[in-house]
Amino acid sequence: MAEQTIEHARPLTVLAEDEAIFRDSVRHFADAQVRPLVREMDEHAKIPRALVDQLFGLGVMGIEIPEAYGGAGASFFHAVLAVEEFSRVDPSIGVLVDVQNTLVVNAFMRWGSEDLKRRYLTRLASGAVGAYALSEAGSGSDAFALTTRARQDGDGYAVTGRKLWITNGNEADVFIVFATVNPEAGYRGITAFVVERGVPGFTVGKKEDKLGIRASSTCELMFEDCRVPAANVLGEVGKGYKTAIETLNEGRIGIGAQMVGLAAGALEHAIKYIKERKQFGKPIAEFQAVQHQIARAAVDVEAARLTVYNAARLRDAGKPFLTEAAICKIFSSEVAERVSSLAVNLFGGNGFVKEYPVEKLFRDAKIGQIYEGTSNLQLQTIAKQIIG
Ligand SMILES: Cc1cc2nc3c(=O)[nH]c(=O)nc-3n(C[C@H](O)[C@H](O)[C@H](O)COP(=O)(O)OP(=O)(O)OC[C@H]3O[C@@H](n4cnc5c(N)ncnc54)[C@H](O)[C@@H]3O)c2cc1C
């Protein structure tokens, strides 16, 4: 028994063969196909549709979707690896893949009826981008104070309200929208609906002009008596709060992965640069002060990656991971900010201009402490779990 346990215990960062093959294929694609587009996508604040189509072709938009529905039939951990690898090159692509897999696909897999799975998982695996619409102007951290209303309308619902900050809003075809069927019932009125782009009464509004992850679209959504059939309720009526909480608990691990990838990417850029840049007659990599800064950053990246992999592996093992997910998200986002800031410093003046890649990563890092629960909210979760 003891021997068996030892045989099965794998160091957190040692990947299974299929995980390593998958990670390498995403890394190769990110370096070859995404990297050349990063600056242009940031400048134009847009991801070309051709690239989105390539992501579907690569199989990274339906990682956990069972093969029967056309997906890759892989694990949550695979999704985390993909988000990390894309974010090493471009955190905007990282979050596109993240929302698709860890929030949208995840919600359909866990709460979708067989009918919804058949209708939507096949599309999400093959070309339809998904978005997850919870936040509103008046409800961010206090997500359950949402006011978007779903009134019973014949055998379906009529949804009216506005959502704000919705990632993938520009590209998405399928939206998971949280609305209340009964405002008096508080959080117990919240229900998740599946709404398709183009249905009457639903408009995608303005796209935000952002500090970072500029290529990732962040949009307002408007609903005006938008008719949604009862068959498009995801999960149970009045149980949308559970769907929201539970998917976000998992999604947060994906954001941790996005931030680890970003930090690792910034560190790689910095290491390359310090070996090339000469001052005082030698590469700045030869100054001990610089070596120690790089070593500190490596400590940060390694520690952050361990928290992310641990949370993801706990989730796949069906074990509790709430505290670990919050820890990985807050820590990785702090690491991303620190390491990308150091990379800017080590690039000197070149760190401050768009011709070099690190100023973008520094801007991109900031979002990690805001979306899918701000850092204060993560601390609140951790404190509640450990203090009681
Ligand atoms: C680029 C981007 C993409 C996004 N994508 C999506 C998406 O796809 N879907 C979606 O639904 N939402 C999305 N969001 C929304 C995001 O999740 C919210 O912005 C976030 O939850 C914070 O909410 P808020 O902006 O209303 O800030 P607020 O909740 O107003 O917070 C403001 C400040 O107050 C602090 N605070 C609030 N409450 C407490 C408390 N109880 N204790 C201590 N401090 C507190 C916060 O930590 C923060 O520092 C996105 C946001 C951005 C910027």
Short mmCIF file of N, CA and C in Angstrom, two decimals, residues 229-367:
data_model
loop_
_atom_site.label_atom_id
_atom_site.label_comp_id
_atom_site.label_asym_id
_atom_site.label_seq_id
_atom_site.Cartn_x
_atom_site.Cartn_y
_atom_site.Cartn_z
N PRO A 229 -36.44 31.22 -23.81
CA PRO A 229 -37.30 30.06 -23.50
C PRO A 229 -36.91 29.39 -22.18
N ALA A 230 -37.91 28.78 -21.54
CA ALA A 230 -37.65 28.11 -20.26
C ALA A 230 -36.56 27.04 -20.41
N ALA A 231 -36.47 26.44 -21.61
CA ALA A 231 -35.45 25.40 -21.84
C ALA A 231 -34.03 25.97 -21.76
N ASN A 232 -33.91 27.31 -21.78
CA ASN A 232 -32.58 27.92 -21.70
C ASN A 232 -32.22 28.37 -20.28
N VAL A 233 -32.97 27.92 -19.30
CA VAL A 233 -32.54 28.14 -17.91
C VAL A 233 -31.43 27.13 -17.63
N LEU A 234 -30.29 27.64 -17.19
CA LEU A 234 -29.14 26.78 -16.90
C LEU A 234 -29.18 26.43 -15.42
N GLY A 235 -29.40 25.18 -15.11
CA GLY A 235 -29.59 24.78 -13.71
C GLY A 235 -31.02 25.07 -13.31
N GLU A 236 -31.24 25.24 -12.01
CA GLU A 236 -32.62 25.44 -11.54
C GLU A 236 -32.95 26.92 -11.39
N VAL A 237 -34.23 27.23 -11.56
CA VAL A 237 -34.71 28.60 -11.30
C VAL A 237 -34.44 28.91 -9.83
N GLY A 238 -33.85 30.08 -9.56
CA GLY A 238 -33.57 30.47 -8.17
C GLY A 238 -32.28 29.88 -7.62
N LYS A 239 -31.57 29.09 -8.43
CA LYS A 239 -30.30 28.50 -7.94
C LYS A 239 -29.09 29.06 -8.70
N GLY A 240 -29.34 30.17 -9.41
CA GLY A 240 -28.25 30.76 -10.19
C GLY A 240 -27.10 31.24 -9.31
N TYR A 241 -27.43 31.61 -8.05
CA TYR A 241 -26.36 32.07 -7.15
C TYR A 241 -25.33 30.96 -6.94
N LYS A 242 -25.82 29.73 -6.89
CA LYS A 242 -24.93 28.58 -6.67
C LYS A 242 -24.03 28.38 -7.90
N THR A 243 -24.66 28.49 -9.07
CA THR A 243 -23.89 28.36 -10.32
C THR A 243 -22.81 29.44 -10.36
N ALA A 244 -23.22 30.67 -10.01
CA ALA A 244 -22.26 31.78 -10.06
C ALA A 244 -21.11 31.55 -9.08
N ILE A 245 -21.44 31.24 -7.83
CA ILE A 245 -20.39 31.07 -6.82
C ILE A 245 -19.44 29.94 -7.22
N GLU A 246 -20.05 28.81 -7.59
CA GLU A 246 -19.21 27.62 -7.81
C GLU A 246 -18.36 27.73 -9.07
N THR A 247 -18.91 28.32 -10.13
CA THR A 247 -18.05 28.46 -11.33
C THR A 247 -16.95 29.47 -11.05
N LEU A 248 -17.28 30.54 -10.33
CA LEU A 248 -16.24 31.54 -10.07
C LEU A 248 -15.16 30.99 -9.14
N ASN A 249 -15.53 30.12 -8.21
CA ASN A 249 -14.51 29.49 -7.36
C ASN A 249 -13.49 28.75 -8.22
N GLU A 250 -13.96 28.12 -9.29
CA GLU A 250 -13.06 27.39 -10.17
C GLU A 250 -12.36 28.33 -11.15
N GLY A 251 -13.15 29.29 -11.67
CA GLY A 251 -12.60 30.23 -12.63
C GLY A 251 -11.41 31.00 -12.09
N ARG A 252 -11.45 31.26 -10.83
CA ARG A 252 -10.39 31.98 -10.13
C ARG A 252 -9.04 31.26 -10.24
N ILE A 253 -9.08 29.94 -10.33
CA ILE A 253 -7.83 29.19 -10.51
C ILE A 253 -7.26 29.52 -11.90
N GLY A 254 -8.17 29.68 -12.86
CA GLY A 254 -7.75 30.07 -14.21
C GLY A 254 -7.10 31.44 -14.21
N ILE A 255 -7.62 32.36 -13.41
CA ILE A 255 -7.00 33.69 -13.34
C ILE A 255 -5.62 33.57 -12.68
N GLY A 256 -5.51 32.69 -11.69
CA GLY A 256 -4.19 32.43 -11.10
C GLY A 256 -3.23 31.97 -12.19
N ALA A 257 -3.70 31.08 -13.06
CA ALA A 257 -2.86 30.56 -14.16
C ALA A 257 -2.50 31.68 -15.13
N GLN A 258 -3.46 32.55 -15.39
CA GLN A 258 -3.19 33.68 -16.30
C GLN A 258 -2.04 34.52 -15.71
N MET A 259 -2.11 34.76 -14.41
CA MET A 259 -1.11 35.62 -13.77
C MET A 259 0.26 34.94 -13.67
N VAL A 260 0.27 33.62 -13.45
CA VAL A 260 1.54 32.88 -13.42
C VAL A 260 2.19 32.93 -14.81
N GLY A 261 1.38 32.71 -15.83
CA GLY A 261 1.90 32.75 -17.20
C GLY A 261 2.47 34.12 -17.51
N LEU A 262 1.73 35.16 -17.13
CA LEU A 262 2.19 36.53 -17.37
C LEU A 262 3.55 36.76 -16.68
N ALA A 263 3.63 36.37 -15.41
CA ALA A 263 4.87 36.57 -14.65
C ALA A 263 6.03 35.78 -15.27
N ALA A 264 5.75 34.55 -15.68
CA ALA A 264 6.80 33.72 -16.29
C ALA A 264 7.27 34.35 -17.60
N GLY A 265 6.33 34.88 -18.37
CA GLY A 265 6.68 35.54 -19.63
C GLY A 265 7.55 36.76 -19.39
N ALA A 266 7.18 37.57 -18.39
CA ALA A 266 7.95 38.78 -18.08
C ALA A 266 9.35 38.41 -17.62
N LEU A 267 9.45 37.34 -16.83
CA LEU A 267 10.76 36.89 -16.34
C LEU A 267 11.64 36.42 -17.50
N GLU A 268 11.05 35.69 -18.43
CA GLU A 268 11.82 35.24 -19.61
C GLU A 268 12.36 36.43 -20.40
N HIS A 269 11.51 37.42 -20.61
CA HIS A 269 11.97 38.61 -21.33
C HIS A 269 13.13 39.27 -20.59
N ALA A 270 12.98 39.36 -19.26
CA ALA A 270 14.01 40.05 -18.46
C ALA A 270 15.34 39.30 -18.52
N ILE A 271 15.28 37.97 -18.41
CA ILE A 271 16.53 37.18 -18.42
C ILE A 271 17.25 37.35 -19.76
N LYS A 272 16.48 37.32 -20.83
CA LYS A 272 17.09 37.48 -22.16
C LYS A 272 17.74 38.88 -22.27
N TYR A 273 17.04 39.87 -21.80
CA TYR A 273 17.50 41.25 -21.97
C TYR A 273 18.77 41.52 -21.15
N ILE A 274 18.81 41.06 -19.92
CA ILE A 274 19.97 41.39 -19.07
C ILE A 274 21.25 40.72 -19.57
N LYS A 275 21.09 39.66 -20.37
CA LYS A 275 22.28 39.01 -20.94
C LYS A 275 22.80 39.80 -22.14
N GLU A 276 21.91 40.53 -22.79
CA GLU A 276 22.29 41.28 -23.99
C GLU A 276 22.74 42.70 -23.67
N ARG A 277 22.07 43.33 -22.72
CA ARG A 277 22.32 44.75 -22.43
C ARG A 277 23.63 44.92 -21.64
N LYS A 278 24.51 45.74 -22.20
CA LYS A 278 25.80 45.97 -21.51
C LYS A 278 25.85 47.37 -20.93
N GLN A 279 26.34 47.48 -19.70
CA GLN A 279 26.66 48.76 -19.06
C GLN A 279 27.94 48.53 -18.26
N PHE A 280 28.71 49.57 -18.09
CA PHE A 280 29.99 49.48 -17.38
C PHE A 280 30.86 48.36 -17.98
N GLY A 281 30.74 48.17 -19.30
CA GLY A 281 31.60 47.23 -20.00
C GLY A 281 31.22 45.78 -19.89
N LYS A 282 30.08 45.47 -19.29
CA LYS A 282 29.68 44.05 -19.24
C LYS A 282 28.15 43.90 -19.22
N PRO A 283 27.67 42.69 -19.53
CA PRO A 283 26.21 42.49 -19.48
C PRO A 283 25.68 42.79 -18.08
N ILE A 284 24.54 43.45 -17.99
CA ILE A 284 24.00 43.78 -16.66
C ILE A 284 23.66 42.51 -15.87
N ALA A 285 23.55 41.36 -16.58
CA ALA A 285 23.31 40.08 -15.88
C ALA A 285 24.47 39.72 -14.96
N GLU A 286 25.63 40.36 -15.16
CA GLU A 286 26.79 40.02 -14.31
C GLU A 286 26.80 40.77 -12.99
N PHE A 287 25.89 41.74 -12.84
CA PHE A 287 25.84 42.45 -11.55
C PHE A 287 25.03 41.63 -10.54
N GLN A 288 25.62 41.44 -9.39
CA GLN A 288 24.97 40.57 -8.41
C GLN A 288 23.58 41.10 -8.00
N ALA A 289 23.48 42.42 -7.92
CA ALA A 289 22.19 43.00 -7.53
C ALA A 289 21.10 42.57 -8.52
N VAL A 290 21.45 42.55 -9.80
CA VAL A 290 20.48 42.16 -10.83
C VAL A 290 20.19 40.66 -10.72
N GLN A 291 21.25 39.87 -10.51
CA GLN A 291 21.06 38.42 -10.36
C GLN A 291 20.09 38.10 -9.22
N HIS A 292 20.25 38.84 -8.11
CA HIS A 292 19.37 38.57 -6.96
C HIS A 292 17.93 38.98 -7.24
N GLN A 293 17.78 40.05 -7.99
CA GLN A 293 16.40 40.46 -8.34
C GLN A 293 15.73 39.38 -9.20
N ILE A 294 16.51 38.83 -10.13
CA ILE A 294 15.97 37.77 -11.00
C ILE A 294 15.68 36.51 -10.16
N ALA A 295 16.57 36.21 -9.25
CA ALA A 295 16.36 35.03 -8.41
C ALA A 295 15.09 35.18 -7.57
N ARG A 296 14.87 36.37 -7.02
CA ARG A 296 13.64 36.64 -6.25
C ARG A 296 12.41 36.44 -7.12
N ALA A 297 12.49 36.94 -8.34
CA ALA A 297 11.34 36.81 -9.24
C ALA A 297 11.08 35.33 -9.54
N ALA A 298 12.16 34.56 -9.69
CA ALA A 298 12.00 33.12 -9.95
C ALA A 298 11.34 32.42 -8.76
N VAL A 299 11.71 32.86 -7.56
CA VAL A 299 11.08 32.31 -6.35
C VAL A 299 9.58 32.59 -6.39
N ASP A 300 9.24 33.81 -6.73
CA ASP A 300 7.84 34.22 -6.81
C ASP A 300 7.06 33.38 -7.82
N VAL A 301 7.64 33.23 -9.02
CA VAL A 301 6.92 32.51 -10.09
C VAL A 301 6.72 31.04 -9.69
N GLU A 302 7.78 30.45 -9.16
CA GLU A 302 7.68 29.03 -8.76
C GLU A 302 6.61 28.84 -7.68
N ALA A 303 6.64 29.72 -6.67
CA ALA A 303 5.67 29.59 -5.57
C ALA A 303 4.25 29.80 -6.09
N ALA A 304 4.08 30.79 -6.97
CA ALA A 304 2.74 31.06 -7.50
C ALA A 304 2.25 29.87 -8.32
N ARG A 305 3.14 29.32 -9.14
CA ARG A 305 2.74 28.18 -9.97
C ARG A 305 2.32 26.99 -9.09
N LEU A 306 3.04 26.78 -8.01
CA LEU A 306 2.67 25.66 -7.11
C LEU A 306 1.27 25.86 -6.53
N THR A 307 0.94 27.10 -6.17
CA THR A 307 -0.41 27.32 -5.61
C THR A 307 -1.48 27.08 -6.67
N VAL A 308 -1.19 27.47 -7.91
CA VAL A 308 -2.18 27.29 -8.98
C VAL A 308 -2.34 25.80 -9.30
N TYR A 309 -1.23 25.11 -9.48
CA TYR A 309 -1.31 23.69 -9.84
C TYR A 309 -1.98 22.90 -8.70
N ASN A 310 -1.66 23.27 -7.48
CA ASN A 310 -2.26 22.56 -6.35
C ASN A 310 -3.78 22.74 -6.36
N ALA A 311 -4.23 23.98 -6.53
CA ALA A 311 -5.68 24.24 -6.53
C ALA A 311 -6.35 23.48 -7.69
N ALA A 312 -5.70 23.50 -8.86
CA ALA A 312 -6.30 22.84 -10.03
C ALA A 312 -6.34 21.32 -9.83
N ARG A 313 -5.29 20.76 -9.27
CA ARG A 313 -5.26 19.31 -9.08
C ARG A 313 -6.25 18.90 -7.99
N LEU A 314 -6.42 19.75 -6.96
CA LEU A 314 -7.43 19.46 -5.94
C LEU A 314 -8.81 19.42 -6.57
N ARG A 315 -9.07 20.39 -7.44
CA ARG A 315 -10.38 20.46 -8.11
C ARG A 315 -10.62 19.20 -8.94
N ASP A 316 -9.62 18.79 -9.71
CA ASP A 316 -9.79 17.59 -10.54
C ASP A 316 -9.94 16.33 -9.69
N ALA A 317 -9.35 16.37 -8.49
CA ALA A 317 -9.43 15.19 -7.61
C ALA A 317 -10.74 15.17 -6.82
N GLY A 318 -11.57 16.20 -7.02
CA GLY A 318 -12.85 16.26 -6.30
C GLY A 318 -12.69 16.59 -4.83
N LYS A 319 -11.58 17.23 -4.48
CA LYS A 319 -11.34 17.58 -3.08
C LYS A 319 -11.63 19.08 -2.87
N PRO A 320 -11.86 19.51 -1.63
CA PRO A 320 -12.14 20.94 -1.39
C PRO A 320 -10.96 21.80 -1.85
N PHE A 321 -11.28 22.93 -2.47
CA PHE A 321 -10.20 23.77 -3.00
C PHE A 321 -10.49 25.26 -2.85
N LEU A 322 -11.54 25.61 -2.12
CA LEU A 322 -11.98 27.00 -2.05
C LEU A 322 -10.87 27.93 -1.55
N THR A 323 -10.27 27.56 -0.42
CA THR A 323 -9.21 28.40 0.16
C THR A 323 -8.02 28.44 -0.79
N GLU A 324 -7.66 27.28 -1.32
CA GLU A 324 -6.47 27.19 -2.19
C GLU A 324 -6.67 28.02 -3.47
N ALA A 325 -7.92 28.04 -3.98
CA ALA A 325 -8.19 28.83 -5.19
C ALA A 325 -8.04 30.32 -4.89
N ALA A 326 -8.54 30.74 -3.73
CA ALA A 326 -8.43 32.16 -3.36
C ALA A 326 -6.96 32.53 -3.14
N ILE A 327 -6.23 31.62 -2.50
CA ILE A 327 -4.80 31.87 -2.25
C ILE A 327 -4.05 31.98 -3.58
N CYS A 328 -4.33 31.07 -4.50
CA CYS A 328 -3.59 31.09 -5.77
C CYS A 328 -3.91 32.34 -6.55
N LYS A 329 -5.15 32.81 -6.48
CA LYS A 329 -5.53 33.99 -7.26
C LYS A 329 -4.88 35.24 -6.68
N ILE A 330 -4.96 35.42 -5.38
CA ILE A 330 -4.40 36.66 -4.82
C ILE A 330 -2.88 36.65 -4.95
N PHE A 331 -2.27 35.52 -4.67
CA PHE A 331 -0.80 35.48 -4.68
C PHE A 331 -0.26 35.63 -6.10
N SER A 332 -0.83 34.90 -7.03
CA SER A 332 -0.33 34.97 -8.41
C SER A 332 -0.50 36.36 -9.01
N SER A 333 -1.59 37.03 -8.65
CA SER A 333 -1.79 38.36 -9.23
C SER A 333 -0.79 39.36 -8.62
N GLU A 334 -0.45 39.16 -7.36
CA GLU A 334 0.58 40.03 -6.76
C GLU A 334 1.95 39.75 -7.39
N VAL A 335 2.21 38.47 -7.62
CA VAL A 335 3.49 38.08 -8.24
C VAL A 335 3.58 38.66 -9.66
N ALA A 336 2.48 38.58 -10.38
CA ALA A 336 2.48 39.12 -11.76
C ALA A 336 2.80 40.61 -11.74
N GLU A 337 2.23 41.32 -10.79
CA GLU A 337 2.50 42.76 -10.71
C GLU A 337 3.97 43.01 -10.36
N ARG A 338 4.48 42.27 -9.38
CA ARG A 338 5.87 42.46 -8.94
C ARG A 338 6.86 42.12 -10.05
N VAL A 339 6.66 40.96 -10.67
CA VAL A 339 7.65 40.48 -11.65
C VAL A 339 7.61 41.32 -12.92
N SER A 340 6.41 41.71 -13.35
CA SER A 340 6.35 42.54 -14.57
C SER A 340 6.92 43.92 -14.28
N SER A 341 6.75 44.41 -13.06
CA SER A 341 7.32 45.70 -12.68
C SER A 341 8.85 45.62 -12.68
N LEU A 342 9.38 44.52 -12.14
CA LEU A 342 10.83 44.32 -12.15
C LEU A 342 11.34 44.26 -13.59
N ALA A 343 10.60 43.56 -14.45
CA ALA A 343 11.03 43.45 -15.86
C ALA A 343 11.12 44.84 -16.49
N VAL A 344 10.15 45.69 -16.20
CA VAL A 344 10.19 47.07 -16.71
C VAL A 344 11.46 47.76 -16.19
N ASN A 345 11.74 47.62 -14.91
CA ASN A 345 12.94 48.25 -14.34
C ASN A 345 14.21 47.76 -15.02
N LEU A 346 14.29 46.44 -15.23
CA LEU A 346 15.52 45.88 -15.79
C LEU A 346 15.72 46.24 -17.26
N PHE A 347 14.64 46.54 -17.93
CA PHE A 347 14.75 47.01 -19.32
C PHE A 347 15.14 48.50 -19.36
N GLY A 348 15.19 49.15 -18.21
CA GLY A 348 15.53 50.58 -18.18
C GLY A 348 14.54 51.37 -19.01
N GLY A 349 15.05 52.36 -19.76
CA GLY A 349 14.18 53.18 -20.60
C GLY A 349 13.40 52.33 -21.58
N ASN A 350 14.02 51.25 -22.04
CA ASN A 350 13.33 50.38 -23.00
C ASN A 350 12.12 49.68 -22.37
N GLY A 351 12.11 49.63 -21.05
CA GLY A 351 10.97 49.02 -20.37
C GLY A 351 9.74 49.89 -20.41
N PHE A 352 9.96 51.16 -20.75
CA PHE A 352 8.88 52.13 -20.65
C PHE A 352 8.23 52.41 -22.00
N VAL A 353 8.74 51.77 -23.03
CA VAL A 353 8.21 52.06 -24.37
C VAL A 353 7.58 50.82 -25.00
N LYS A 354 6.69 51.08 -25.94
CA LYS A 354 5.89 49.98 -26.52
C LYS A 354 6.67 49.09 -27.47
N GLU A 355 7.86 49.54 -27.87
CA GLU A 355 8.66 48.74 -28.78
C GLU A 355 9.12 47.43 -28.11
N TYR A 356 9.17 47.45 -26.80
CA TYR A 356 9.58 46.25 -26.05
C TYR A 356 8.35 45.67 -25.34
N PRO A 357 8.38 44.36 -25.07
CA PRO A 357 7.12 43.71 -24.64
C PRO A 357 6.71 43.90 -23.18
N VAL A 358 7.63 44.42 -22.32
CA VAL A 358 7.30 44.30 -20.90
C VAL A 358 6.35 45.36 -20.36
N GLU A 359 6.30 46.54 -21.00
CA GLU A 359 5.35 47.54 -20.48
C GLU A 359 3.92 47.02 -20.62
N LYS A 360 3.66 46.26 -21.67
CA LYS A 360 2.32 45.71 -21.86
C LYS A 360 1.99 44.70 -20.76
N LEU A 361 2.96 43.85 -20.45
CA LEU A 361 2.69 42.85 -19.41
C LEU A 361 2.45 43.53 -18.06
N PHE A 362 3.17 44.63 -17.82
CA PHE A 362 2.98 45.40 -16.59
C PHE A 362 1.55 45.95 -16.53
N ARG A 363 1.06 46.46 -17.66
CA ARG A 363 -0.32 46.97 -17.70
C ARG A 363 -1.31 45.82 -17.53
N ASP A 364 -1.01 44.71 -18.21
CA ASP A 364 -1.93 43.55 -18.17
C ASP A 364 -2.06 42.97 -16.75
N ALA A 365 -0.96 43.09 -15.98
CA ALA A 365 -0.95 42.42 -14.67
C ALA A 365 -2.03 42.96 -13.73
N LYS A 366 -2.36 44.23 -13.87
CA LYS A 366 -3.23 44.89 -12.88
C LYS A 366 -4.60 44.21 -12.76
N ILE A 367 -5.10 43.69 -13.88
CA ILE A 367 -6.46 43.14 -13.85
C ILE A 367 -6.59 41.93 -12.91
#
